[in-house]
Coordinates of C-alpha atoms and ligand atoms in Angstrom, one line a residue:
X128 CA -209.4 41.0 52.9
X129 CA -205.6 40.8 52.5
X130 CA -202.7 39.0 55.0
X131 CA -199.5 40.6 55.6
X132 CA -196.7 38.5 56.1
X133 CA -192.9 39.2 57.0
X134 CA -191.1 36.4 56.1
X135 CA -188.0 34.3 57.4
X136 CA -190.2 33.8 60.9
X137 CA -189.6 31.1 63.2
X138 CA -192.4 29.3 64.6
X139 CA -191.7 28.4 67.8
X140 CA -194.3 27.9 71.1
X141 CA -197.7 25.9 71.3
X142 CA -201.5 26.3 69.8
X143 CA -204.5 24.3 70.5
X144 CA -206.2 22.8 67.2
X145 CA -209.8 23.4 67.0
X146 CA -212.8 21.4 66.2
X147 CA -212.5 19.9 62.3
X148 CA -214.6 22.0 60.2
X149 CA -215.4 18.7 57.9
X150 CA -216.7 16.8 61.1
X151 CA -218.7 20.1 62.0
X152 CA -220.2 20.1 58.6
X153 CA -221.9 17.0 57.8
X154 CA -222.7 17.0 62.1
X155 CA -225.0 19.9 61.6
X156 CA -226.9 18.5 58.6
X157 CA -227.2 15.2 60.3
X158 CA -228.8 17.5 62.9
X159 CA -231.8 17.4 60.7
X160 CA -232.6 13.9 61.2
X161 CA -234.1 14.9 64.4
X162 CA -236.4 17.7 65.7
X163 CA -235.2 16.9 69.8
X164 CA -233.0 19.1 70.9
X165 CA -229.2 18.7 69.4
X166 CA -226.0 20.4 71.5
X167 CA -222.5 20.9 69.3
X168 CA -219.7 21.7 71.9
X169 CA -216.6 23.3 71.0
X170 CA -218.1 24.7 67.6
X171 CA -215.1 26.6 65.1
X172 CA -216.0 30.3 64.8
X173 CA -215.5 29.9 60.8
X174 CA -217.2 31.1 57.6
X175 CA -218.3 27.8 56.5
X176 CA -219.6 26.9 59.2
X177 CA -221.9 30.2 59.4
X178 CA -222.8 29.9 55.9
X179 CA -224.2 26.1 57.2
X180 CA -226.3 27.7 59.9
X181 CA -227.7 30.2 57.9
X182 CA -229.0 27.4 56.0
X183 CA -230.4 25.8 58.4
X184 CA -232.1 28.4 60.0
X185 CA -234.1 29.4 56.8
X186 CA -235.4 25.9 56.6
X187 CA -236.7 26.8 60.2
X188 CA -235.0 25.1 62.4
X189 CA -234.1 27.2 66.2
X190 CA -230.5 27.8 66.0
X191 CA -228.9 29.4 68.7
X192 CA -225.0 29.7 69.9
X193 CA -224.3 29.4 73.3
X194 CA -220.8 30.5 73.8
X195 CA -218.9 28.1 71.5
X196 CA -221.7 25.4 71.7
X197 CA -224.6 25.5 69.6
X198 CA -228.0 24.3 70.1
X199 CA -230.2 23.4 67.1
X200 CA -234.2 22.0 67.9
X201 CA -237.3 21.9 65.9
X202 CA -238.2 20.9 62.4
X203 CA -237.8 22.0 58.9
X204 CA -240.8 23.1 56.9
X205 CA -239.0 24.2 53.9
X206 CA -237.1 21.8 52.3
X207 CA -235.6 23.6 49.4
X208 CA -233.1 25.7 50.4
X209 CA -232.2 29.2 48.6
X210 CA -229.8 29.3 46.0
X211 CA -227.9 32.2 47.1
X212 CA -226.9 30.3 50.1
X213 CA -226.5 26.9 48.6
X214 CA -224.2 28.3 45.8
X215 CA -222.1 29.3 48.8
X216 CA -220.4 26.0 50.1
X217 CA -220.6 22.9 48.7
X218 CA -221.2 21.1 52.0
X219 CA -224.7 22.1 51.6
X220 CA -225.3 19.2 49.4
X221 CA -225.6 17.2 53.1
X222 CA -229.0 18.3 53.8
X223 CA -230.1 16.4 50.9
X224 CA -229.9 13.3 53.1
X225 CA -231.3 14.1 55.6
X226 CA -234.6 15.9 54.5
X227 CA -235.3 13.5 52.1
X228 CA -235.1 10.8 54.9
X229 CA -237.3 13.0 57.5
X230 CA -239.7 14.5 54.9
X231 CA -239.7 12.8 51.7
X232 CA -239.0 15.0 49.4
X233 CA -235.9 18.0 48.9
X234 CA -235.6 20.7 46.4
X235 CA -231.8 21.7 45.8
X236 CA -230.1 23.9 43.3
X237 CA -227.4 21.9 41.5
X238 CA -223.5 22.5 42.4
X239 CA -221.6 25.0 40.8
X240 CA -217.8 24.2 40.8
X241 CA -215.0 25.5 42.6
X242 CA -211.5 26.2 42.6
X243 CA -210.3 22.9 42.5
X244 CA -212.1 20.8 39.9
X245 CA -216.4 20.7 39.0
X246 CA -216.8 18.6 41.6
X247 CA -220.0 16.5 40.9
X248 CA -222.5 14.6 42.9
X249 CA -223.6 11.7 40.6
X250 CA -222.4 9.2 43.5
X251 CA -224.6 11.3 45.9
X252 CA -227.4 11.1 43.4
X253 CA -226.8 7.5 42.3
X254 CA -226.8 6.3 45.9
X255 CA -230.2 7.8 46.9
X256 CA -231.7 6.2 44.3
X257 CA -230.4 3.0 45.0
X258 CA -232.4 3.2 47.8
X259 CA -235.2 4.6 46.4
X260 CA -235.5 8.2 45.7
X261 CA -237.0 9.5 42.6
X262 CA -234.7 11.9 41.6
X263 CA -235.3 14.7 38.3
X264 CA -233.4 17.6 37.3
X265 CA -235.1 20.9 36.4
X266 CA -234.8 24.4 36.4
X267 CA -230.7 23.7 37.8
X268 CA -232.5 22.5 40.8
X269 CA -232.5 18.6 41.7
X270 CA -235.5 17.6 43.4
X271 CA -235.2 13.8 45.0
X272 CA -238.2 12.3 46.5
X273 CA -240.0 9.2 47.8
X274 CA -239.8 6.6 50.9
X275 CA -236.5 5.4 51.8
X276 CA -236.1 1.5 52.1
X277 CA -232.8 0.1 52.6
X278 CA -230.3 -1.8 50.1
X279 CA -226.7 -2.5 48.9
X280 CA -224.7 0.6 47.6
X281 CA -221.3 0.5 46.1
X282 CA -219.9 4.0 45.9
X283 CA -217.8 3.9 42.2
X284 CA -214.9 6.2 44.8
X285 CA -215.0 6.2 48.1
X286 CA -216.4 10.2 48.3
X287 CA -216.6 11.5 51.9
X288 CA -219.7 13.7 51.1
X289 CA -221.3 10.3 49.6
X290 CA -220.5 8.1 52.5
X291 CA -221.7 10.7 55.1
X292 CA -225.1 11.3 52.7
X293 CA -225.8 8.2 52.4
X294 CA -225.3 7.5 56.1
X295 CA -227.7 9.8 56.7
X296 CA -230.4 9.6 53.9
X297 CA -230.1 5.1 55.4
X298 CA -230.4 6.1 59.3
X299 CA -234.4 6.8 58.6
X300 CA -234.8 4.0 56.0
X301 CA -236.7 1.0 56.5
X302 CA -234.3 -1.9 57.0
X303 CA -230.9 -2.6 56.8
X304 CA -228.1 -0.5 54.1
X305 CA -224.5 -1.5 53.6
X306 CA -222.4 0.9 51.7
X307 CA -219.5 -0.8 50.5
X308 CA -216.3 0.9 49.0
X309 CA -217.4 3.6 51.5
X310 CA -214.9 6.6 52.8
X311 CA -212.7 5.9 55.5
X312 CA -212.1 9.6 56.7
X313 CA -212.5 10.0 60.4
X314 CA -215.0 12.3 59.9
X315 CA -217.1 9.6 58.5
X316 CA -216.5 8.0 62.1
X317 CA -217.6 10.7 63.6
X318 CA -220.6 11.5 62.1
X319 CA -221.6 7.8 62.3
X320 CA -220.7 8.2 66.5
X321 CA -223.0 11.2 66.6
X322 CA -225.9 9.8 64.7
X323 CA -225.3 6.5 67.1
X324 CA -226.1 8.9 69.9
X325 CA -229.0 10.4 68.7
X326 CA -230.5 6.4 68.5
X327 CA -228.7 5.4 65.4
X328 CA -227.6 1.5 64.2
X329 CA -224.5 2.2 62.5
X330 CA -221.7 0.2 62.5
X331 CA -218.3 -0.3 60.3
X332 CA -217.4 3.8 60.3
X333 CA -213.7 3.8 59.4
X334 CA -214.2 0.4 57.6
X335 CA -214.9 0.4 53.7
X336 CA -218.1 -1.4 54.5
X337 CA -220.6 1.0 56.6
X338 CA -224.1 -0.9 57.6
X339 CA -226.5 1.0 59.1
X340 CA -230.2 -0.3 60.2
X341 CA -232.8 2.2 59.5
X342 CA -234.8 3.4 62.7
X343 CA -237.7 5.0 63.4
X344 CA -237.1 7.8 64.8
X345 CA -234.0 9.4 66.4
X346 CA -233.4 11.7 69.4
X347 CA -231.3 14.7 70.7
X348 CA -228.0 14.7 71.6
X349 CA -225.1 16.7 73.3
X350 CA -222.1 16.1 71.0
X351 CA -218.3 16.9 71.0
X352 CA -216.7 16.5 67.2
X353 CA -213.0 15.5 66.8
X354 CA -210.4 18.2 66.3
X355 CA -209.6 19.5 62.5
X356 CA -206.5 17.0 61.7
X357 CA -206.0 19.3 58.7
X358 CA -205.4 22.6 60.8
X359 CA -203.4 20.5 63.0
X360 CA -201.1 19.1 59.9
X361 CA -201.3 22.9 58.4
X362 CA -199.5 23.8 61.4
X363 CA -196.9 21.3 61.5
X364 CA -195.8 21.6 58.0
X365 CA -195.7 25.4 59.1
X366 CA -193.3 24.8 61.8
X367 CA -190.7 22.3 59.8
X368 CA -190.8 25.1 56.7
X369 CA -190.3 27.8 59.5
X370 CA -187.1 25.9 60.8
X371 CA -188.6 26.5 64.3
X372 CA -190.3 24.5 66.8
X373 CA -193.8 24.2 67.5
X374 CA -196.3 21.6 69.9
X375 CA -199.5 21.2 69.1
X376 CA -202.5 20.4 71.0
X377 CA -205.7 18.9 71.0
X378 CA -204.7 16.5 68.1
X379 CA -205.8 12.6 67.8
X380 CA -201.8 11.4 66.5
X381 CA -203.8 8.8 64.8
X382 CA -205.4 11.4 62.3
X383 CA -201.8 12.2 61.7
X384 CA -199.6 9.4 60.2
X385 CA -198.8 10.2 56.8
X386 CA -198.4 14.1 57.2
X387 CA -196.0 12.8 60.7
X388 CA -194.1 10.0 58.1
X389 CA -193.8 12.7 54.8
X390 CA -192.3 15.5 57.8
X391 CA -190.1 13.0 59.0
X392 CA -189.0 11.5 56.1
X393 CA -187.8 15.4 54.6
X394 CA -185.8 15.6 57.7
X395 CA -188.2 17.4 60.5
X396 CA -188.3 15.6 64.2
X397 CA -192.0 14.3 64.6
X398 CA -192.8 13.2 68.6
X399 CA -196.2 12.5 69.6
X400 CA -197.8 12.2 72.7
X401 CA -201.3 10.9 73.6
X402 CA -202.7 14.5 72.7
X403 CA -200.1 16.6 71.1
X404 CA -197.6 16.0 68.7
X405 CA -194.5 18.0 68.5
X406 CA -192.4 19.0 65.0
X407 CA -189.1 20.8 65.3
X408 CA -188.3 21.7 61.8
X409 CA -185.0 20.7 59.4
X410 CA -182.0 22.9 58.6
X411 CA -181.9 21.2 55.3
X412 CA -185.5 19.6 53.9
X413 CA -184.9 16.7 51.6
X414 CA -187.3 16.0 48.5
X415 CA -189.8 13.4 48.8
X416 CA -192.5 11.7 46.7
X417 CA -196.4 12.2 47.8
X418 CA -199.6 10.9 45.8
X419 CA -202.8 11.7 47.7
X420 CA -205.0 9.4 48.3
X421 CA -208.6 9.0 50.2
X422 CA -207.5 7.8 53.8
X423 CA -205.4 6.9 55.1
X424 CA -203.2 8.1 52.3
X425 CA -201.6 11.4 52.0
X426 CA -204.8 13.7 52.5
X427 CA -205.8 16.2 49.2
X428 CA -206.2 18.7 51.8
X429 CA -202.4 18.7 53.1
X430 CA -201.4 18.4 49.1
X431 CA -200.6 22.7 48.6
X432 CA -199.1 22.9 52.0
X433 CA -197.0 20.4 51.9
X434 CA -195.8 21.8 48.2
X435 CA -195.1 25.3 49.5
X436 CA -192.7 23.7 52.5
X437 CA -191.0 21.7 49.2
X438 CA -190.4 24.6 47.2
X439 CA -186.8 24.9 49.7
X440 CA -185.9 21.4 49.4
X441 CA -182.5 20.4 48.7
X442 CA -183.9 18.4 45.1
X443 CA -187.0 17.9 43.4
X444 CA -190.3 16.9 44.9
X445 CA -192.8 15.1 43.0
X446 CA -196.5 15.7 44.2
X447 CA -199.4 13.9 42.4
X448 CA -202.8 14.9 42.9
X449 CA -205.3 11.6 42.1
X450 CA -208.1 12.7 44.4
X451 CA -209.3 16.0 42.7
X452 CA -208.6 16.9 38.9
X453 CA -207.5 20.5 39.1
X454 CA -206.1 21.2 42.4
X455 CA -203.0 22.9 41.5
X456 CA -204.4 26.5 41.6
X457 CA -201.7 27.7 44.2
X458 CA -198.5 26.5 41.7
X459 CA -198.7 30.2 39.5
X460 CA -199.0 32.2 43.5
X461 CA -196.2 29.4 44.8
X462 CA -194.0 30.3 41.2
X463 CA -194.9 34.2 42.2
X464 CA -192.7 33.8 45.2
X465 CA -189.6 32.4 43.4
X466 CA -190.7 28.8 43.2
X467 CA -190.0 26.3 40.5
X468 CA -192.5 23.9 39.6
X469 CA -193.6 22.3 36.7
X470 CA -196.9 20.7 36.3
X471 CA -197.4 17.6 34.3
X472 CA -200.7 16.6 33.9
X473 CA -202.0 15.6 37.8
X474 CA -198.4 15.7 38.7
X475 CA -196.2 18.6 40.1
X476 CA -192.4 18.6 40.0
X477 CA -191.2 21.1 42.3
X478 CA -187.2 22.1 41.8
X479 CA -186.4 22.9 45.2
X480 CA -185.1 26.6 45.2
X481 CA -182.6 28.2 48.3
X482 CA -184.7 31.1 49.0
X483 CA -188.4 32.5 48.3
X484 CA -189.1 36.2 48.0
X485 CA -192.3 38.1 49.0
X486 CA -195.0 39.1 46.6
X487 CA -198.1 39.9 46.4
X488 CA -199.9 36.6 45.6
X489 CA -203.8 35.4 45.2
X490 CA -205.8 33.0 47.6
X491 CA -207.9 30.7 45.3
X492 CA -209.3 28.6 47.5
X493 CA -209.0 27.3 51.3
X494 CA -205.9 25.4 51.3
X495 CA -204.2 27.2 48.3
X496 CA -204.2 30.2 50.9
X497 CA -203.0 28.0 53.9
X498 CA -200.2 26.9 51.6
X499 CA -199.2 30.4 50.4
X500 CA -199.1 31.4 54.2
X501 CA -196.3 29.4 54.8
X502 CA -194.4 30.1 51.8
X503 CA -194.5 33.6 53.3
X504 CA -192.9 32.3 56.6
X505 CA -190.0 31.5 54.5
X506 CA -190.0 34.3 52.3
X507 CA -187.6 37.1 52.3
X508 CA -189.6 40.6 52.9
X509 CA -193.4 40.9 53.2
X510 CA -195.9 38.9 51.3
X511 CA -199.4 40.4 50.7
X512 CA -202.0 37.7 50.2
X513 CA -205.4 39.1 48.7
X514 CA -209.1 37.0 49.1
X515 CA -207.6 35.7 52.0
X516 CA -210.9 35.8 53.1
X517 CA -210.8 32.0 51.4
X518 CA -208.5 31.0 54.4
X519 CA -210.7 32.5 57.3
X520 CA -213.3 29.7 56.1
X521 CA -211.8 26.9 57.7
X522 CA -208.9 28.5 59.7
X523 CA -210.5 29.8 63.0
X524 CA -208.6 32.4 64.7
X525 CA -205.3 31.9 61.9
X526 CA -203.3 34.7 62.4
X527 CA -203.9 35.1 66.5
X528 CA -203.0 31.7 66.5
X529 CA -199.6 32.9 64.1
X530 CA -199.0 36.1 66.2
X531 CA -198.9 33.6 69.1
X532 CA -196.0 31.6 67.2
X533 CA -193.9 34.7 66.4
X534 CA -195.1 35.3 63.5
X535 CA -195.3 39.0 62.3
X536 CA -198.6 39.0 60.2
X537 CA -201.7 41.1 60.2
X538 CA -205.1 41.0 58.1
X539 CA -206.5 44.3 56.5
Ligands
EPZ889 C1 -214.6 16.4 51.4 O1 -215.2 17.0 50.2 C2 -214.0 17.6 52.1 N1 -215.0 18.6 52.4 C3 -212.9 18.2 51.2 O2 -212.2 19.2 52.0 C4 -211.9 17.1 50.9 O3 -210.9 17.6 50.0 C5 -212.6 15.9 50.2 O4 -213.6 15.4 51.1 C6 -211.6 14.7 50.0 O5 -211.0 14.3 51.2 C7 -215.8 18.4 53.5 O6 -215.7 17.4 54.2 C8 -216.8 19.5 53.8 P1 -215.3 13.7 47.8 P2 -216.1 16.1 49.2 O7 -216.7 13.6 47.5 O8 -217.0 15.3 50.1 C9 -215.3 13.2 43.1 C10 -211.4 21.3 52.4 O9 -210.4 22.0 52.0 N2 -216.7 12.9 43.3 O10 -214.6 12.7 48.6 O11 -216.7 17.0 48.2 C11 -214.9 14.6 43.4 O12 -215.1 15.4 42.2 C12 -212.3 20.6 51.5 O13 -211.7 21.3 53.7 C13 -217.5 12.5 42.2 O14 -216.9 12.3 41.1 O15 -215.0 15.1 48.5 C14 -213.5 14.5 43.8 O16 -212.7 14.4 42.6 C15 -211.9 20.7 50.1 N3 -218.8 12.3 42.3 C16 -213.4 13.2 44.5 O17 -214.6 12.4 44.1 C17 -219.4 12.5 43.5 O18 -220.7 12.3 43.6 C18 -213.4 13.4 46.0 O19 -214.6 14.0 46.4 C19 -218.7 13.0 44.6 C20 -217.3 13.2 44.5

């Protein structure tokens, strides 16, 4: 698929945020934990989250989507999931949790990287067997198995796909787990609040010390996750790099805070109101400083958007990136369009430039995509942005949601 941008468009109007995608995610797999019925409300019509279900169905679970809820019931009776599909998304790696805590025993083929780094799961692995599982590697599969009791696990990094794992694999355990050093995402929150309403003992989500006291069984549940805090951010940077002026809605401010401080700090007017926030966007955007950081810190998934809106800035901009080791994929597509950055190491300099031209650039991943959509915004002429199929993953409805803003973009 390919976007089609003309540049130099102001954003201006409103657009309701969806449901987050990485709430959605580890949600469904904890879904697993019980064979009751489960209802998801407000589900995001996005690749990933497809690719999730598919998965689930061929374990066997009933999946079936009624309007934008979706209701999952029944048990697995496969517990090693296909490659082909597994290869697909790395979120898949959350089943491993849960199925090992419900059945005992999980067969899974080992991650293959990505885009933005090799992105391992020895703190996944490492926790399970802290409390318990015997885990072995053949074949490129990893197959974990045994009875689940609980224990004290210190994640080396606070890793969200870890934390939310481990959560799960400790809500079926026998006794009481603490994982401390754990992720303070609000996903990890919400996951926590969903299994806690299927039956589950978890308290300290949002904390860096998680306990959670193993039960015996656990129930349905009609669920509403929180809305995606990334879209949301993607779409304020968009409106300060557009110059226009843009309200958002169905946003928890909270979620918010450093993207809100970074925006106002290069010059853009950031009001929030219980459930929107509103950005109006600079005439001139001054350089900042960013490091990302697990939360509350700057978030790795705002790093390349936030870098394309920099590329006009009236100085240099210095990005680091200290959560993932190779996430500057989008600099060469960024460069393409006229900007000047220089990458040292995990660090970007980024010379702030007075105008960007179209091109035809390369999604490489996700947010690399997101982040080459708005340099188009600012772009003189039309920018054609191929695979940017990789945006539609975690994007629902992007370039209605654009149109809607004024934006003159279409997808072939
Ligand atoms: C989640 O990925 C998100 N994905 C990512 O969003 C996000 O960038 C990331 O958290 C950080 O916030 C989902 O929630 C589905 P990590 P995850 O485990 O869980 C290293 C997006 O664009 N690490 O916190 O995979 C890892 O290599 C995606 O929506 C280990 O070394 O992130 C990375 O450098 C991209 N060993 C760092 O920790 C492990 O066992 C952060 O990874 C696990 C992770």
């Amino acid at each position: 698929m390919i976007m089609l941008i003309n540049g130099q468009s102001k954003l201006n109007g409103h657009i309701e945020v969806s449901t987050s995608k990485n709430a959605v995610l580890p949600i469904l797999a904890a879904s697993l934990l019980s064979d009751e019925p489960k209802i998801i409300n407000n589900i995001p019509l996005i690749d990933d989250v497809d690719i999730i279900v598919q998965l689930i169905r061929e374990l066997g679970i009933k999946v079936s989507y009624h309007n934008k809820s979706l209701k999952l019931i029944g048990n697995a009776h496969k517990v090693d999931p296909p490659y082909e599909l597994v290869r697909k998304i790395r979120a898949s790696f959350l089943i491993m949790g849960p199925l090992l805590a419900r059945h005992g025993i999980v067969r899974i083929s080992f991650p293959g990287g990505c885009a933005i780094g090799n992105r391992p799961i020895d703190l996944h692995l490492k926790g399970l067997e802290v409390l318990g599982a015997q885990i072995k590697q053949t074949g490129g599969d990893i197959i974990a198995k045994g009875k689940l009791n609980g224990s004290h696990v210190y994640l080396d990094f606070p890793s969200v796909g870890a934390t939310e794992n481990l959560i799960m694999a400790a809500s079926l355990a026998k006794g009481v787990t603490y994982i401390e050093n754990a992720a303070l995402e609000p996903e990890i929150v919400d996951l926590a609040d969903f299994i806690n309403s299927m039956g589950g003992k978890i308290t300290g989500a949002g904390t860096n010390i998680i306990k959670i006291e193993g039960v015996e069984k656990l129930t349905g549940s009609t669920y509403t996750p929180i809305p995606d805090r990334i879209e949301a951010g993607t779409f304020m940077v968009a409106a300060a790099a557009s110059r226009g002026e843009v309200t958002i809605t169905n946003v928890i401010p909270e979620h918010l805070k450093a993207i809100s401080a970074k925006l106002i700090e290069s010059g853009a007017e950031v009001t929030e109101k219980a459930d929107q926030i509103n950005v109006r966007g600079p005439n001139k955007i001054k350089p900042v400083y960013i490091k990302t950081l697990p939360y509350p810190g700057f978030p790795t998934d705002m790093q390349a958007q936030f870098m394309a809106y920099l590329s006009c800035a009236e100085g240099s901009s210095i990005i680091t990136e200290s959560v993932f080791e190779n996430r500057f994929m989008h600099v060469p597509e960024l460069c393409r369009l006229g900007a000047n950055i220089k990458i040292e190491g995990r660090t970007a300099i980024i010379k702030g430039v007075n105008k960007l031209d179209g091109a035809i650039v390369k999604a490489t991943d996700l947010r690399a995509g997101a982040a080459l959509c708005i340099a188009a915004l600012m772009a003189r002429g039309e920018t054609t942005i191929t695979e940017s199929e990789h945006i539609d993953r975690g994007y629902e409805r992007i370039v209605d949601k654009l149109n809607t803003l004024g934006v003159d973009i279409r997808q072939i």
